[in-house]
PDB file of C-alpha atoms and ligand atoms in Angstrom:
ATOM      1  CA  MET A   1      89.699  44.211 172.509  1.00 52.00           C
ATOM      2  CA  SER A   2      86.664  42.583 172.405  1.00 51.00           C
ATOM      3  CA  ALA A   3      83.306  44.107 172.944  1.00 52.00           C
ATOM      4  CA  GLY A   4      82.283  41.470 175.393  1.00 64.00           C
ATOM      5  CA  ASN A   5      81.375  43.456 178.327  1.00 88.00           C
ATOM      6  CA  ALA A   6      80.605  47.078 176.356  1.00 94.00           C
ATOM      7  CA  THR A   7      77.475  48.924 177.617  1.00 94.00           C
ATOM      8  CA  ARG A   8      76.545  49.858 174.786  1.00 97.00           C
ATOM      9  CA  VAL A   9      77.370  48.865 171.111  1.00 97.00           C
ATOM     10  CA  ARG A  10      75.869  50.389 167.752  1.00 98.00           C
ATOM     11  CA  THR A  11      76.948  49.584 164.496  1.00 98.00           C
ATOM     12  CA  LEU A  12      76.618  51.538 161.408  1.00 97.00           C
ATOM     13  CA  ARG A  13      77.794  51.269 157.524  1.00 98.00           C
ATOM     14  CA  LEU A  14      79.324  54.568 155.875  1.00 98.00           C
ATOM     15  CA  THR A  15      78.969  55.141 152.352  1.00 98.00           C
ATOM     16  CA  SER A  16      81.204  58.112 151.846  1.00 98.00           C
ATOM     17  CA  PRO A  17      83.851  59.714 153.387  1.00 98.00           C
ATOM     18  CA  GLU A  18      81.479  62.534 153.841  1.00 98.00           C
ATOM     19  CA  GLU A  19      79.076  60.335 155.361  1.00 98.00           C
ATOM     20  CA  THR A  20      81.954  59.580 157.885  1.00 98.00           C
ATOM     21  CA  HIS A  21      82.998  63.178 158.187  1.00 98.00           C
ATOM     22  CA  ALA A  22      79.555  64.107 159.136  1.00 98.00           C
ATOM     23  CA  LEU A  23      79.169  61.744 161.615  1.00 98.00           C
ATOM     24  CA  GLY A  24      82.524  62.828 162.843  1.00 98.00           C
ATOM     25  CA  VAL A  25      81.200  66.266 163.327  1.00 98.00           C
ATOM     26  CA  ARG A  26      77.314  65.130 165.065  1.00 98.00           C
ATOM     27  CA  LEU A  27      80.041  63.555 167.790  1.00 98.00           C
ATOM     28  CA  GLY A  28      82.017  66.406 168.240  1.00 98.00           C
ATOM     29  CA  LYS A  29      79.146  68.480 168.685  1.00 98.00           C
ATOM     30  CA  LEU A  30      78.290  66.319 171.798  1.00 98.00           C
ATOM     31  CA  LEU A  31      81.723  65.413 173.321  1.00 98.00           C
ATOM     32  CA  GLN A  32      82.199  67.250 176.723  1.00 98.00           C
ATOM     33  CA  PRO A  33      85.388  67.191 179.150  1.00 98.00           C
ATOM     34  CA  GLY A  34      86.473  63.955 180.143  1.00 98.00           C
ATOM     35  CA  ASP A  35      84.923  62.322 177.235  1.00 98.00           C
ATOM     36  CA  PHE A  36      87.630  59.685 175.949  1.00 98.00           C
ATOM     37  CA  VAL A  37      87.055  58.501 171.934  1.00 98.00           C
ATOM     38  CA  GLY A  38      89.385  56.003 171.285  1.00 98.00           C
ATOM     39  CA  LEU A  39      89.504  55.211 167.039  1.00 98.00           C
ATOM     40  CA  ILE A  40      90.797  51.821 166.059  1.00 98.00           C
ATOM     41  CA  GLY A  41      91.186  50.639 162.360  1.00 98.00           C
ATOM     42  CA  GLU A  42      93.399  49.787 159.972  1.00 95.00           C
ATOM     43  CA  LEU A  43      95.606  52.091 157.694  1.00 95.00           C
ATOM     44  CA  GLY A  44      93.039  54.278 155.427  1.00 96.00           C
ATOM     45  CA  ALA A  45      90.068  53.107 157.038  1.00 98.00           C
ATOM     46  CA  GLY A  46      89.172  56.417 157.639  1.00 97.00           C
ATOM     47  CA  LYS A  47      90.361  56.964 161.689  1.00 97.00           C
ATOM     48  CA  THR A  48      91.671  60.719 160.790  1.00 94.00           C
ATOM     49  CA  HIS A  49      88.864  61.771 158.499  1.00 96.00           C
ATOM     50  CA  LEU A  50      86.431  60.837 161.439  1.00 98.00           C
ATOM     51  CA  ALA A  51      88.616  62.870 163.826  1.00 96.00           C
ATOM     52  CA  ARG A  52      88.919  66.058 161.874  1.00 95.00           C
ATOM     53  CA  GLY A  53      85.245  66.170 161.781  1.00 97.00           C
ATOM     54  CA  VAL A  54      85.072  65.536 165.324  1.00 98.00           C
ATOM     55  CA  ALA A  55      87.430  68.823 165.650  1.00 97.00           C
ATOM     56  CA  GLU A  56      85.084  70.923 163.636  1.00 97.00           C
ATOM     57  CA  GLY A  57      82.109  69.687 165.680  1.00 98.00           C
ATOM     58  CA  ALA A  58      83.604  71.030 168.650  1.00 98.00           C
ATOM     59  CA  GLU A  59      84.619  73.987 166.765  1.00 98.00           C
ATOM     60  CA  VAL A  60      88.312  73.624 166.534  1.00 96.00           C
ATOM     61  CA  PRO A  61      89.182  76.254 164.011  1.00 93.00           C
ATOM     62  CA  ARG A  62      90.690  74.742 161.091  1.00 90.00           C
ATOM     63  CA  SER A  63      93.763  76.214 161.450  1.00 87.00           C
ATOM     64  CA  GLU A  64      94.428  74.128 164.199  1.00 87.00           C
ATOM     65  CA  VAL A  65      93.856  70.953 162.845  1.00 86.00           C
ATOM     66  CA  ALA A  66      97.079  70.530 160.841  1.00 69.00           C
ATOM     67  CA  SER A  67      98.715  67.797 158.680  1.00 61.00           C
ATOM     68  CA  PRO A  68      98.736  64.407 161.040  1.00 54.00           C
ATOM     69  CA  THR A  69     102.019  62.931 159.944  1.00 56.00           C
ATOM     70  CA  PHE A  70     104.339  64.605 162.447  1.00 67.00           C
ATOM     71  CA  ALA A  71     103.131  64.934 166.150  1.00 76.00           C
ATOM     72  CA  ILE A  72     101.854  62.335 168.335  1.00 87.00           C
ATOM     73  CA  VAL A  73     100.167  65.184 170.826  1.00 90.00           C
ATOM     74  CA  TYR A  74      98.013  67.904 169.025  1.00 89.00           C
ATOM     75  CA  PRO A  75      95.957  70.009 171.556  1.00 91.00           C
ATOM     76  CA  TYR A  76      93.098  72.076 170.257  1.00 94.00           C
ATOM     77  CA  SER A  77      91.219  74.802 171.535  1.00 95.00           C
ATOM     78  CA  GLY A  78      87.278  74.104 170.318  1.00 96.00           C
ATOM     79  CA  ARG A  79      84.456  74.855 172.502  1.00 97.00           C
ATOM     80  CA  ILE A  80      86.368  73.044 174.922  1.00 97.00           C
ATOM     81  CA  PRO A  81      89.968  71.568 174.917  1.00 97.00           C
ATOM     82  CA  LEU A  82      90.279  69.045 172.593  1.00 97.00           C
ATOM     83  CA  TYR A  83      93.080  66.455 172.844  1.00 96.00           C
ATOM     84  CA  HIS A  84      93.831  64.326 169.593  1.00 94.00           C
ATOM     85  CA  ALA A  85      96.557  61.759 169.610  1.00 94.00           C
ATOM     86  CA  ASP A  86      98.197  59.388 166.918  1.00 93.00           C
ATOM     87  CA  LEU A  87      99.532  56.544 168.616  1.00 94.00           C
ATOM     88  CA  TYR A  88     100.833  54.729 165.606  1.00 93.00           C
ATOM     89  CA  ARG A  89     104.487  55.641 165.910  1.00 90.00           C
ATOM     90  CA  LEU A  90     104.377  54.410 169.799  1.00 92.00           C
ATOM     91  CA  THR A  91     105.375  51.330 171.138  1.00 89.00           C
ATOM     92  CA  ASN A  92     104.388  51.320 174.413  1.00 92.00           C
ATOM     93  CA  TYR A  93     102.807  53.268 177.357  1.00 93.00           C
ATOM     94  CA  ASP A  94     105.929  54.667 178.823  1.00 94.00           C
ATOM     95  CA  ASP A  95     106.887  56.478 175.466  1.00 92.00           C
ATOM     96  CA  LEU A  96     103.030  57.672 175.396  1.00 93.00           C
ATOM     97  CA  TYR A  97     103.681  59.010 178.714  1.00 93.00           C
ATOM     98  CA  SER A  98     106.368  60.956 178.159  1.00 92.00           C
ATOM     99  CA  THR A  99     104.383  62.893 175.411  1.00 92.00           C
ATOM    100  CA  GLY A 100     102.727  64.530 178.380  1.00 93.00           C
ATOM    101  CA  PHE A 101      99.320  62.913 176.748  1.00 94.00           C
ATOM    102  CA  LEU A 102      98.157  61.519 180.048  1.00 94.00           C
ATOM    103  CA  ASP A 103      98.740  64.594 182.204  1.00 94.00           C
ATOM    104  CA  MET A 104      95.714  65.997 179.764  1.00 94.00           C
ATOM    105  CA  VAL A 105      93.897  63.320 179.730  1.00 94.00           C
ATOM    106  CA  GLU A 106      94.079  62.898 183.330  1.00 93.00           C
ATOM    107  CA  ALA A 107      93.371  66.926 184.037  1.00 94.00           C
ATOM    108  CA  GLY A 108      90.129  66.352 182.696  1.00 94.00           C
ATOM    109  CA  ASP A 109      89.134  69.845 181.432  1.00 96.00           C
ATOM    110  CA  GLY A 110      89.190  68.732 177.986  1.00 98.00           C
ATOM    111  CA  ALA A 111      87.791  66.160 175.521  1.00 98.00           C
ATOM    112  CA  SER A 112      90.226  63.097 174.132  1.00 98.00           C
ATOM    113  CA  LEU A 113      90.651  61.246 170.782  1.00 97.00           C
ATOM    114  CA  VAL A 114      92.809  58.660 170.096  1.00 97.00           C
ATOM    115  CA  GLU A 115      93.932  57.380 166.709  1.00 96.00           C
ATOM    116  CA  TRP A 116      95.220  53.681 167.336  1.00 96.00           C
ATOM    117  CA  LEU A 117      94.046  53.049 170.386  1.00 97.00           C
ATOM    118  CA  ASP A 118      95.088  49.487 169.878  1.00 96.00           C
ATOM    119  CA  ARG A 119      98.515  50.209 170.037  1.00 95.00           C
ATOM    120  CA  ILE A 120      98.570  51.247 173.345  1.00 96.00           C
ATOM    121  CA  PRO A 121      95.107  50.067 175.332  1.00 95.00           C
ATOM    122  CA  GLU A 122      96.189  50.880 178.383  1.00 94.00           C
ATOM    123  CA  ALA A 123      96.232  54.757 177.572  1.00 95.00           C
ATOM    124  CA  ALA A 124      92.149  54.405 177.696  1.00 96.00           C
ATOM    125  CA  PRO A 125      90.272  55.282 180.744  1.00 96.00           C
ATOM    126  CA  ARG A 126      87.935  52.209 181.962  1.00 95.00           C
ATOM    127  CA  GLU A 127      85.029  54.614 180.935  1.00 97.00           C
ATOM    128  CA  HIS A 128      85.116  55.913 177.727  1.00 98.00           C
ATOM    129  CA  LEU A 129      83.938  54.934 173.523  1.00 98.00           C
ATOM    130  CA  ARG A 130      85.782  53.260 171.124  1.00 98.00           C
ATOM    131  CA  VAL A 131      84.959  53.005 167.390  1.00 98.00           C
ATOM    132  CA  THR A 132      86.552  50.526 165.103  1.00 98.00           C
ATOM    133  CA  LEU A 133      86.023  51.509 161.577  1.00 98.00           C
ATOM    134  CA  ARG A 134      86.688  48.302 158.977  1.00 98.00           C
ATOM    135  CA  HIS A 135      87.314  48.404 154.968  1.00 98.00           C
ATOM    136  CA  SER A 136      83.728  47.505 153.857  1.00 98.00           C
ATOM    137  CA  GLY A 137      84.531  47.543 149.765  1.00 97.00           C
ATOM    138  CA  GLY A 138      85.360  50.701 147.865  1.00 97.00           C
ATOM    139  CA  ASP A 139      84.292  53.562 149.624  1.00 98.00           C
ATOM    140  CA  ALA A 140      82.176  51.320 152.163  1.00 98.00           C
ATOM    141  CA  ARG A 141      82.747  51.389 155.668  1.00 98.00           C
ATOM    142  CA  GLU A 142      81.519  49.594 158.589  1.00 98.00           C
ATOM    143  CA  LEU A 143      81.880  51.157 162.161  1.00 98.00           C
ATOM    144  CA  THR A 144      81.355  49.969 165.273  1.00 98.00           C
ATOM    145  CA  ALA A 145      81.123  51.731 168.487  1.00 98.00           C
ATOM    146  CA  GLU A 146      81.406  50.557 171.794  1.00 98.00           C
ATOM    147  CA  ALA A 147      80.740  52.435 174.982  1.00 98.00           C
ATOM    148  CA  TYR A 148      82.640  51.166 178.300  1.00 98.00           C
ATOM    149  CA  GLY A 149      80.122  53.177 181.379  1.00 97.00           C
ATOM    150  CA  THR A 150      77.208  55.090 181.794  1.00 97.00           C
ATOM    151  CA  ARG A 151      78.352  58.887 180.631  1.00 98.00           C
ATOM    152  CA  PRO A 152      79.938  56.563 177.392  1.00 98.00           C
ATOM    153  CA  ALA A 153      76.733  55.281 176.515  1.00 98.00           C
ATOM    154  CA  ALA A 154      74.652  58.091 177.461  1.00 98.00           C
ATOM    155  CA  LEU A 155      77.191  59.767 174.768  1.00 98.00           C
ATOM    156  CA  LEU A 156      76.854  56.965 172.332  1.00 98.00           C
ATOM    157  CA  GLU A 157      72.981  56.983 172.622  1.00 98.00           C
ATOM    158  CA  ALA A 158      73.084  60.645 171.762  1.00 98.00           C
ATOM    159  CA  TRP A 159      75.378  59.869 169.040  1.00 98.00           C
ATOM    160  CA  MET A 160      73.557  57.017 167.607  1.00 97.00           C
ATOM    161  CA  PRO A 161      69.903  56.537 169.223  1.00 92.00           C
TER     162      PRO A 161
HETATM  163  N1  LIG B 201      83.387  55.948 153.842  1.00 71.44           N
HETATM  164  C1  LIG B 201      84.796  56.555 153.825  1.00 71.44           C
HETATM  165  N2  LIG B 201      84.994  56.952 155.012  1.00 71.44           N
HETATM  166  C2  LIG B 201      86.291  57.581 155.256  1.00 71.44           C
HETATM  167  N3  LIG B 201      87.284  57.759 154.351  1.00 71.44           N
HETATM  168  C3  LIG B 201      87.343  57.337 153.481  1.00 71.44           C
HETATM  169  C4  LIG B 201      85.730  56.775 153.204  1.00 71.44           C
HETATM  170  N4  LIG B 201      85.600  56.139 151.591  1.00 71.44           N
HETATM  171  C5  LIG B 201      87.167  56.432 150.926  1.00 71.44           C
HETATM  172  N5  LIG B 201      87.689  57.103 152.362  1.00 71.44           N
HETATM  173  C6  LIG B 201      89.105  57.491 152.122  1.00 71.44           C
HETATM  174  O1  LIG B 201      89.868  56.719 153.035  1.00 71.44           O
HETATM  175  C7  LIG B 201      91.060  57.684 153.517  1.00 71.44           C
HETATM  176  C8  LIG B 201      90.813  57.296 155.006  1.00 71.44           C
HETATM  177  O2  LIG B 201      92.106  58.091 155.444  1.00 71.44           O
HETATM  178  P1  LIG B 201      92.103  58.508 156.347  1.00 71.44           P
HETATM  179  O3  LIG B 201      93.363  58.695 156.865  1.00 71.44           O
HETATM  180  O4  LIG B 201      91.090  59.187 157.420  1.00 71.44           O
HETATM  181  O5  LIG B 201      92.664  57.087 157.245  1.00 71.44           O
HETATM  182  P2  LIG B 201      93.506  56.093 158.811  1.00 71.44           P
HETATM  183  O6  LIG B 201      92.161  55.841 159.639  1.00 71.44           O
HETATM  184  O7  LIG B 201      93.616  58.121 159.375  1.00 71.44           O
HETATM  185  O8  LIG B 201      94.613  56.111 158.312  1.00 71.44           O
HETATM  186  P3  LIG B 201      96.220  55.825 159.174  1.00 71.44           P
HETATM  187  O9  LIG B 201      96.204  55.227 160.092  1.00 71.44           O
HETATM  188  O10 LIG B 201      96.972  55.527 157.793  1.00 71.44           O
HETATM  189  O11 LIG B 201      96.132  57.152 159.432  1.00 71.44           O
HETATM  190  C9  LIG B 201      90.769  58.755 153.014  1.00 71.44           C
HETATM  191  O12 LIG B 201      91.668  59.099 151.809  1.00 71.44           O
HETATM  192  C10 LIG B 201      89.536  59.278 152.730  1.00 71.44           C
HETATM  193  O13 LIG B 201      88.988  59.818 151.325  1.00 71.44           O
HETATM  194 MG1  LIG B 202      95.124  58.686 160.276  1.00 71.44          MG
END
């Protein structure tokens, strides 16, 4: 997954979980139906932490944002539908197909937020925003956001001018 042909790229240093959460909230406020955001990063990088901020920003009731331990797909109802998926335990596209998630993405009525997108990169539509989190010592994280396509680039510009 190279950033070679991304339309727009931004990198940011996050120094605390609170900062990561707040950045997620700001993204959640900007999401529109049809947006697709992939989250990439090793165990404990902060993907779920960021995703919970996104859900809050999209006005998903706190009670809907369950523990991410068991399900693969979480359809939330916020300001718009938010389809949150965690591909960690899936191995291929057929597995993902059987969850019904791809139909939700295709319906286009909501935004999609996918942790471990690098497990099944084909899950992403051609136009998407890819966010990579890397450990950077202690509570610091380096976040790289790569937009592929016109709408993702506009989304990224609004999120990180
Ligand atoms: N700057 C930071 N941003 C996000 N999380 C941080 C940061 N600093 C420390 N943390 C801690 O790192 C952990 C991140 O956990 P989280 O579940 O979000 O990771 P994850 O990428 O979803 O991992 P997994 O793939 O195992 O689900 C949390 O315990 C969080 O408190
Ligand atoms: Mg997680």
